[in-house]
């Protein structure tokens, strides 16, 4: 199949803006809890009416400061309640949010400021503020940790409700809502211009299709821990406000398990690397508890995978059902408990999730709904649904969207969530959009006979060996990375006689592995040439090679002394590898594979 379209069955608003959801909630269910915010060791509820009041107070402050309709306002902060509050206030003032990852460097911020020309900025910490001011600061810079919300509230005390509503009424579906800068894995970030209409379409179809997740009547809730500068998390934010599902914020993965235990969400949004780390942590704890516990965990893992595969086949035999029930009591239930105890669904995006891990999670009792989209498509354009689910795929197009696979394998998409172009970059826009409005994703994929899309690689990342063999790195990298000791991996081999790989190791599992095996060293630098460790990594490579032809198989691996990080410039804020940066920095190690 070359093209698949899903008909639009819901009514998408033709007027208004994203702020309408806040007003309707405050009018219809004023005492309903929209948010639970972390204050010290406690979670404090915020009702729909409270949120409306706080948002309008901050929006009045923006008006008083001289922010006009269409002006850009920079927002840099960790994921927290105030991020959402300021985001809606900017929209209420008719302005445009320019989100920035809180880990962005001064140089990256300088480029975004130069390109988007914001008139104001809201920064979380003094360090963030310094990075903004060092980058040619806009006229106003407010700091969240220094009372920005209170300052703006006081500043706007003289602005009337009528004046604010007059400004809000200027916003329509075709008004710009945000300029989101891409992660820049292949060059300087481009600003994706997304309208209120893009979000309204995405919300209208996604909330309807994922009704089991966004069901306020069933006390649905979610805890956001991904950066809200990423459109994936942003769409869930506005989806929760629209559906009145309780939303919490967690500042990052380091506090995630404690926050999950306290918040108890019913669904989670994540990227594959987080699920890989959760599984690796559970496996590591089991192995650290002794050989007996490790055998139990391995058997429980195999049973969960087999159970999920049997569900797909439509028949779960009695012996498997009994084993699954036994492991549910001693292994699966504690794992669900570590995620808060109420979670039923996980939405995964940003990169492919290993199929075995997806089967494992479903076997444990957490159904993973993989989706596919980019910043340019306002997050998801395809998604697996609870009732239409195919592991290994990223689902079918959402209502009103269509997917086409070009002759060269590139995935093209169209629909109301597709952006109108890049901010002040007509050339890039013309390259990204076809003459009839299809967006060229740059990803390679295929559609099955039922319209489920499978992503097979990235067009620009295809490795062509000296023998002329085209190799898609992603499937190999994803498979190798599932090993508990492996943190990151890139496949290399452009114009080389065979395919090789660079691998980094995860420090915590590596240290525990070293203890169990009586190794003197505890770091990758100490152990990367250790025969036992090399054999462990080779086992992951062998497993990955089973899924490809001999010409595509990884023949040689270099284990690096240190893991890659965002701070060092090898990873994006969403944990994607900056391939060009890695290739430059580790050119000698790559060349060493072939000498």
XYZ file of C-alpha atoms in Angstrom:
595
model
C 0.000 0.000 0.000
C 1.281 3.445 -0.933
C -1.302 5.732 0.699
C -3.797 5.574 3.540
C -6.213 8.245 4.763
C -8.551 8.328 7.769
C -11.825 10.214 7.388
C -12.591 13.119 9.727
C -15.510 12.177 11.992
C -15.320 14.912 14.629
C -16.031 18.609 14.295
C -12.893 20.734 14.502
C -13.507 24.334 15.694
C -13.446 26.912 12.933
C -13.177 29.833 15.348
C -11.647 30.741 18.680
C -8.363 29.691 20.212
C -6.769 27.365 22.744
C -7.768 29.672 25.617
C -11.442 28.805 25.031
C -10.820 25.501 26.830
C -9.818 27.349 30.007
C -12.948 29.497 29.934
C -15.329 26.606 29.272
C -13.816 24.565 32.106
C -14.051 27.500 34.531
C -17.701 28.109 33.585
C -18.906 24.511 33.413
C -16.838 22.780 36.124
C -15.230 25.575 38.174
C -14.332 23.357 41.154
C -12.915 20.473 39.122
C -9.200 19.900 39.690
C -7.310 20.625 36.483
C -3.828 20.453 37.985
C -2.009 19.096 40.978
C 1.169 21.065 41.564
C 4.123 19.995 43.652
C 4.682 22.302 46.640
C 7.488 20.949 48.795
C 6.574 17.379 49.715
C 2.875 17.790 48.931
C 0.612 17.969 45.889
C -1.763 20.955 45.921
C -4.830 20.947 43.682
C -5.629 23.806 41.303
C -9.240 24.078 40.190
C -10.468 25.196 36.781
C -11.562 28.560 38.182
C -8.261 29.096 40.007
C -6.343 28.377 36.825
C -8.452 30.852 34.822
C -7.850 33.572 37.415
C -4.099 32.967 37.555
C -3.762 32.848 33.778
C -5.678 36.094 33.242
C -3.675 37.873 35.945
C -0.380 36.975 34.260
C -1.811 37.826 30.834
C -2.778 41.286 32.095
C 0.790 41.744 33.257
C 2.031 40.961 29.761
C -0.347 43.552 28.305
C 0.796 46.137 30.847
C 4.422 45.438 29.891
C 3.621 46.310 26.282
C 3.372 42.831 24.747
C 1.231 43.144 21.616
C -0.765 40.628 19.607
C 1.622 38.515 17.558
C 4.690 39.390 19.628
C 6.975 36.510 20.553
C 7.691 35.690 24.215
C 10.556 33.340 25.087
C 9.878 30.688 27.749
C 12.735 28.653 29.253
C 12.109 26.402 32.235
C 11.998 22.851 33.465
C 8.642 21.092 33.329
C 6.563 22.701 36.091
C 3.089 24.130 36.701
C 4.231 27.696 35.975
C 5.359 26.650 32.484
C 1.763 25.779 31.603
C 0.432 28.873 33.380
C 2.704 31.252 31.453
C 2.095 29.435 28.158
C -1.670 29.994 28.400
C -1.138 33.582 29.584
C 0.934 34.326 26.490
C -1.840 32.921 24.303
C -4.461 34.899 26.247
C -2.493 38.078 25.497
C -2.573 37.199 21.797
C 1.164 36.611 21.749
C 3.306 33.700 20.560
C 5.232 31.339 22.849
C 8.807 30.509 21.861
C 9.734 27.533 24.077
C 13.399 26.825 24.782
C 14.827 23.665 26.338
C 16.099 24.538 29.792
C 19.410 22.844 29.010
C 20.050 25.022 25.954
C 23.398 26.785 25.812
C 23.878 30.540 25.521
C 24.829 30.086 21.843
C 21.674 28.112 21.100
C 19.529 30.680 22.915
C 21.289 33.496 21.056
C 20.314 31.957 17.726
C 16.676 31.512 18.769
C 16.511 35.101 20.034
C 18.077 36.404 16.830
C 15.707 34.387 14.666
C 12.429 34.852 16.563
C 13.009 38.414 17.898
C 11.062 38.058 21.179
C 9.966 41.199 23.025
C 10.038 39.473 26.427
C 11.276 36.321 28.133
C 10.280 34.251 31.159
C 13.181 32.245 32.609
C 13.033 29.770 35.462
C 16.315 30.323 37.301
C 19.078 32.888 37.615
C 21.269 30.669 35.433
C 18.592 30.616 32.719
C 18.217 34.366 32.992
C 21.967 34.848 32.596
C 21.964 32.716 29.447
C 19.111 34.773 28.026
C 20.673 38.132 28.895
C 24.048 36.986 27.537
C 22.351 36.264 24.253
C 21.039 39.755 23.517
C 18.094 39.848 25.906
C 14.683 41.183 24.906
C 13.302 44.263 26.657
C 11.711 42.347 29.556
C 13.070 39.257 31.318
C 11.117 37.825 34.278
C 12.407 35.005 36.467
C 10.057 32.350 37.848
C 12.238 31.620 40.872
C 12.337 35.327 41.640
C 8.591 35.946 41.706
C 7.811 36.385 38.007
C 4.170 35.323 38.416
C 3.613 37.734 41.319
C 5.458 40.526 39.490
C 3.335 40.148 36.368
C 0.159 39.881 38.440
C 0.973 43.164 40.198
C 1.994 44.815 36.928
C -1.323 43.935 35.331
C -3.564 45.101 38.206
C -4.662 48.156 36.234
C -5.671 46.260 33.089
C -9.419 45.697 32.884
C -11.167 42.431 32.085
C -12.696 44.094 29.028
C -9.292 45.186 27.704
C -7.895 41.679 28.167
C -10.911 40.056 26.499
C -10.632 42.451 23.580
C -7.072 41.252 23.063
C -7.975 37.565 23.469
C -10.749 37.943 20.897
C -8.207 38.892 18.223
C -6.861 35.313 18.238
C -8.295 32.936 15.633
C -7.407 29.429 14.411
C -5.022 30.834 11.812
C -3.205 32.938 14.424
C 0.293 31.836 15.296
C 0.417 30.058 18.679
C 4.047 29.061 18.976
C 7.377 28.866 17.199
C 9.037 25.599 18.228
C 12.642 25.144 17.248
C 13.738 21.721 16.031
C 16.418 19.896 17.971
C 19.066 20.583 15.367
C 20.396 17.038 14.888
C 21.413 17.877 11.327
C 22.167 21.601 11.485
C 20.992 24.927 12.878
C 17.504 24.640 14.431
C 14.572 25.853 12.353
C 11.507 27.465 13.915
C 8.305 25.538 13.206
C 5.379 27.972 13.052
C 2.317 26.263 14.566
C -1.085 27.921 14.700
C -3.939 27.646 17.162
C -5.716 25.802 14.362
C -2.954 23.201 14.154
C -3.403 22.464 17.866
C -7.213 22.595 17.664
C -7.185 19.995 14.903
C -4.650 17.774 16.683
C -6.619 18.002 19.929
C -9.980 17.468 18.297
C -8.963 14.179 16.713
C -6.457 12.876 19.292
C -8.676 13.390 22.355
C -11.547 11.700 20.512
C -9.473 8.740 19.272
C -7.723 8.303 22.635
C -10.881 8.646 24.668
C -9.852 5.865 27.062
C -6.871 7.969 28.113
C -8.564 11.373 28.285
C -11.588 10.196 30.279
C -12.160 12.618 33.146
C -15.212 10.627 34.270
C -12.869 7.726 35.077
C -10.530 9.942 37.143
C -7.895 9.925 34.408
C -4.647 11.746 35.100
C -1.115 12.038 33.819
C 2.237 13.245 35.071
C 4.343 15.163 32.565
C 8.089 14.835 32.925
C 9.239 15.352 29.342
C 10.353 18.911 28.486
C 7.385 21.104 27.614
C 9.601 22.779 25.036
C 8.961 19.575 23.040
C 5.701 19.586 21.086
C 4.949 15.992 22.168
C 4.519 17.038 25.809
C 2.851 20.305 24.837
C 0.014 18.565 23.024
C -0.694 16.405 26.069
C -0.734 19.574 28.182
C -3.425 21.214 26.072
C -5.231 17.879 25.658
C -5.568 17.554 29.430
C -6.913 21.099 29.756
C -9.425 20.450 26.994
C -10.638 17.122 28.417
C -10.331 18.281 32.067
C -7.989 15.462 32.947
C -5.833 16.128 36.004
C -2.283 17.067 35.043
C 0.858 17.108 37.153
C 4.404 18.193 36.381
C 7.663 16.485 37.342
C 10.964 18.277 36.813
C 12.788 15.273 35.399
C 13.617 11.591 35.449
C 15.722 11.837 38.634
C 12.605 12.346 40.821
C 10.220 10.445 38.581
C 9.611 7.277 40.610
C 8.857 9.256 43.790
C 6.507 11.548 41.887
C 4.770 8.610 40.198
C 4.168 6.922 43.551
C 2.592 10.077 44.964
C 0.663 11.233 41.885
C -0.562 7.820 40.637
C -1.291 8.654 36.972
C -3.469 6.499 34.749
C -1.361 7.119 31.634
C 2.141 8.330 30.882
C 3.847 10.072 28.011
C 7.435 9.103 27.329
C 10.199 8.455 24.838
C 11.601 4.929 24.345
C 14.812 5.601 26.257
C 12.857 6.132 29.496
C 11.057 2.786 29.123
C 14.374 1.113 28.360
C 15.865 2.550 31.552
C 12.866 1.494 33.650
C 13.206 -2.068 32.360
C 16.982 -2.060 32.797
C 16.617 -0.791 36.369
C 14.135 -3.545 37.235
C 16.370 -6.201 35.673
C 19.402 -4.797 37.462
C 17.659 -4.906 40.851
C 16.664 -8.517 40.250
C 20.177 -9.543 39.266
C 21.641 -7.693 42.227
C 19.376 -9.693 44.572
C 21.024 -12.969 43.597
C 20.874 -15.650 40.931
C 17.496 -16.954 42.072
C 15.800 -13.561 41.762
C 17.459 -13.008 38.401
C 16.090 -16.311 37.087
C 12.602 -15.398 38.313
C 12.770 -12.003 36.598
C 14.047 -13.511 33.341
C 11.256 -16.103 33.400
C 8.694 -13.398 34.157
C 10.032 -11.332 31.258
C 9.758 -14.253 28.836
C 6.231 -14.986 30.085
C 5.099 -11.360 29.669
C 6.420 -11.265 26.099
C 4.841 -14.626 25.243
C 1.535 -13.533 26.790
C 1.441 -10.349 24.696
C 2.365 -12.231 21.526
C -0.400 -14.748 22.284
C -2.876 -11.886 22.609
C -1.917 -10.805 19.097
C -2.397 -14.368 17.885
C -5.845 -14.435 19.498
C -5.223 -17.415 21.763
C -3.625 -17.571 25.218
C -3.218 -21.169 26.347
C -4.018 -22.287 29.883
C -0.388 -23.005 30.956
C 0.670 -19.539 29.788
C -2.318 -17.951 31.547
C -1.381 -19.671 34.806
C 2.278 -18.634 34.565
C 1.204 -15.086 33.797
C -1.114 -15.024 36.811
C 1.688 -16.283 39.075
C 4.188 -13.685 37.867
C 1.561 -10.968 38.059
C 1.508 -11.346 41.844
C 5.268 -11.454 42.427
C 6.759 -9.401 39.546
C 4.259 -7.461 37.419
C 2.186 -5.924 40.222
C 5.293 -4.483 41.972
C 6.438 -3.023 38.643
C 3.052 -1.359 38.108
C 3.248 -0.180 41.699
C 6.572 1.522 40.976
C 4.758 3.473 38.258
C 2.090 4.601 40.705
C -0.157 1.541 40.684
C -2.936 2.928 38.431
C -1.224 3.202 35.064
C -2.974 1.459 32.169
C -1.522 3.126 29.084
C 1.784 4.583 27.972
C 2.098 6.817 24.924
C 5.533 6.489 23.332
C 6.989 8.630 20.586
C 10.123 10.358 19.364
C 11.826 7.133 18.235
C 10.881 3.486 17.620
C 10.330 1.334 20.699
C 11.880 -2.124 20.686
C 9.124 -4.645 19.910
C 10.155 -7.058 22.658
C 10.027 -4.254 25.223
C 6.603 -3.227 23.966
C 5.384 -6.828 24.327
C 6.908 -7.002 27.813
C 5.130 -3.845 28.989
C 1.787 -5.023 27.627
C 2.346 -8.392 29.291
C 2.990 -6.566 32.569
C -0.297 -4.703 32.193
C 0.766 -1.407 30.617
C -0.304 -1.082 26.985
C 2.129 1.031 24.988
C 0.527 3.133 22.273
C 3.281 4.087 19.860
C 2.668 7.106 17.688
C 4.513 9.039 15.046
C 4.868 12.706 14.330
C 7.275 15.600 14.228
C 7.304 19.171 15.451
C 6.091 20.125 11.978
C 2.981 17.955 12.434
C 2.074 19.297 15.905
C 3.091 15.924 17.396
C 1.156 12.803 16.397
C -0.090 12.253 12.880
C -0.417 8.481 13.357
C -0.999 6.520 16.557
C -1.867 3.059 17.776
C -5.222 3.034 19.572
C -6.406 0.766 22.391
C -8.780 -0.920 19.951
C -6.581 -0.711 16.848
C -3.099 -1.668 17.900
C -0.201 -3.337 16.098
C 3.115 -3.706 17.925
C 6.051 -2.753 15.713
C 4.022 -0.080 13.961
C 3.288 3.543 14.831
C -0.392 3.128 14.083
C -2.733 4.462 11.447
C -3.316 8.120 10.528
C -5.480 10.113 12.918
C -8.802 11.386 11.651
C -8.451 13.837 8.782
C -4.821 12.877 8.146
C -3.243 10.850 5.369
C 0.083 9.116 4.910
C 1.777 8.487 1.587
C 4.978 6.525 0.929
C 6.935 7.986 -1.977
C 8.760 5.881 -4.552
C 12.032 6.292 -2.643
C 10.377 5.168 0.600
C 10.025 8.619 2.199
C 6.945 9.141 4.365
C 4.774 12.108 3.376
C 1.854 13.311 5.496
C -0.986 15.772 5.227
C -3.718 16.933 7.586
C -4.926 19.852 9.674
C -2.089 19.443 12.176
C 0.639 19.965 9.567
C 2.402 23.305 10.077
C 2.223 26.228 7.697
C 5.973 26.562 7.359
C 9.229 27.522 9.031
C 9.502 30.898 10.717
C 10.997 33.417 8.290
C 12.532 30.655 6.164
C 10.754 30.384 2.850
C 13.459 28.246 1.286
C 13.248 25.561 3.980
C 9.444 25.691 3.808
C 9.471 25.148 0.049
C 11.806 22.171 0.480
C 9.612 20.629 3.198
C 6.183 20.976 1.566
C 5.107 19.669 -1.823
C 3.131 21.872 -4.171
C -0.084 20.126 -3.090
C 0.582 20.495 0.635
C 2.165 17.172 1.667
C 4.931 17.426 4.266
C 8.148 15.581 3.490
C 9.075 14.001 6.831
C 12.559 12.811 5.893
C 11.706 9.431 7.429
C 11.522 6.143 5.576
C 8.649 3.775 6.124
C 6.066 1.411 4.749
C 2.320 0.910 5.065
C 0.815 -2.519 5.574
C -2.444 -3.622 3.977
C -4.466 -2.290 6.934
C -2.893 1.165 6.875
C -0.517 0.739 9.822
C 2.714 2.659 9.317
C 6.153 1.262 10.148
C 9.136 3.610 10.283
C 12.271 1.933 8.929
C 14.852 4.698 9.122
C 15.816 8.280 8.440
C 16.420 9.232 4.817
C 19.516 11.346 5.549
C 20.964 8.693 7.854
C 21.112 5.870 5.319
C 24.635 4.428 5.263
C 25.926 3.336 1.849
C 28.910 1.009 2.144
C 31.778 0.777 -0.328
C 30.021 -2.230 -1.816
C 26.950 -0.100 -2.578
C 24.724 -1.625 0.117
C 22.232 0.828 1.649
C 21.828 0.264 5.379
C 19.204 1.857 7.652
C 20.974 2.401 11.006
C 17.909 2.786 13.248
C 16.775 -0.876 13.503
C 20.305 -2.022 14.336
C 20.874 0.797 16.832
C 17.529 0.257 18.558
C 18.183 -3.467 18.950
C 21.705 -3.009 20.320
C 20.524 -0.350 22.755
C 18.092 -2.748 24.421
C 20.981 -4.486 26.195
C 21.011 -3.335 29.847
C 24.660 -2.251 29.691
C 24.329 -0.227 26.480
C 23.417 3.436 26.717
C 23.830 4.757 23.171
C 24.839 3.409 19.777
C 25.399 4.702 16.273
C 26.002 2.607 13.184
C 28.709 3.775 10.784
C 30.145 2.586 7.493
C 29.601 5.278 4.851
C 31.883 4.368 1.902
C 33.562 1.742 4.094
C 33.959 -1.997 3.372
C 31.531 -3.068 6.129
C 29.165 -1.766 8.787
C 30.554 -0.889 12.213
C 29.202 0.685 15.380
C 30.185 2.955 18.255
C 28.698 1.963 21.610
C 28.595 3.779 24.954
C 27.814 2.120 28.274
C 25.315 3.051 30.990
C 27.391 3.804 34.136
C 24.998 2.482 36.820
C 24.268 -0.957 35.320
C 27.941 -1.238 34.369
C 29.088 -0.679 37.963
C 26.610 -3.286 39.248
C 27.696 -5.736 36.529
C 31.337 -5.233 37.511
C 30.540 -5.960 41.164
C 28.681 -9.156 40.281
C 31.524 -10.380 38.093
C 34.325 -9.473 40.483
C 35.898 -6.911 38.171
C 38.406 -4.427 39.562
C 37.241 -1.558 37.365
C 33.788 0.017 37.551
C 33.767 2.460 34.628
C 33.692 2.104 30.851
C 37.221 3.494 30.661
C 38.376 0.687 32.989
C 36.427 -2.141 31.415
C 35.849 -1.466 27.729
C 38.562 -3.955 26.693
C 37.561 -6.578 29.267
C 36.783 -9.847 27.397
C 33.641 -10.552 29.441
C 32.272 -7.086 28.821
C 33.133 -7.245 25.134
C 31.239 -10.556 24.976
C 28.195 -8.919 26.609
C 28.136 -6.139 24.022
C 28.768 -8.610 21.212
C 25.710 -10.584 22.325
C 23.605 -7.460 21.748
C 25.207 -6.975 18.330
C 24.599 -10.623 17.399
C 20.942 -10.287 18.371
C 20.613 -7.156 16.226
C 22.334 -8.841 13.295
C 19.723 -11.618 13.276
C 17.231 -9.144 11.840
C 19.284 -8.030 8.829
C 21.180 -9.485 5.892
C 24.872 -10.348 6.130
C 25.805 -7.241 4.120
C 23.924 -5.061 6.613
C 25.275 -6.748 9.752
C 27.536 -4.932 12.197
C 30.925 -6.626 11.953
C 33.023 -4.549 14.344
C 32.270 -2.486 17.444
C 34.181 0.195 19.349
C 33.199 0.584 23.010
C 33.838 4.175 24.097
C 35.285 5.305 27.419
C 32.451 7.716 28.295
C 28.725 7.973 27.712
C 27.321 10.725 25.503
C 25.360 13.575 27.012
C 23.384 16.648 26.157
C 25.846 18.812 28.088
C 28.727 17.579 25.944
C 26.748 18.249 22.778
C 26.320 14.655 21.569
C 22.611 14.350 22.477
C 19.584 16.559 21.937
C 17.288 17.446 24.886
C 15.056 14.543 23.827
C 17.950 12.050 23.953
C 18.471 11.778 20.199
C 22.064 11.368 19.041
C 23.537 14.296 17.150
C 25.132 12.079 14.522
C 27.232 14.754 12.839
C 28.670 15.896 16.186
C 29.512 12.306 17.181
C 31.069 11.602 13.774
C 33.337 14.648 14.109
C 34.308 14.062 17.726
C 34.970 10.343 17.350
C 36.408 10.331 13.836
C 39.546 8.516 15.036
C 37.512 5.785 16.746
C 35.437 5.311 13.594
C 38.546 5.129 11.434
C 40.006 2.626 13.897
C 37.228 0.190 13.052
C 38.657 -0.100 9.539
C 42.410 -0.221 10.232
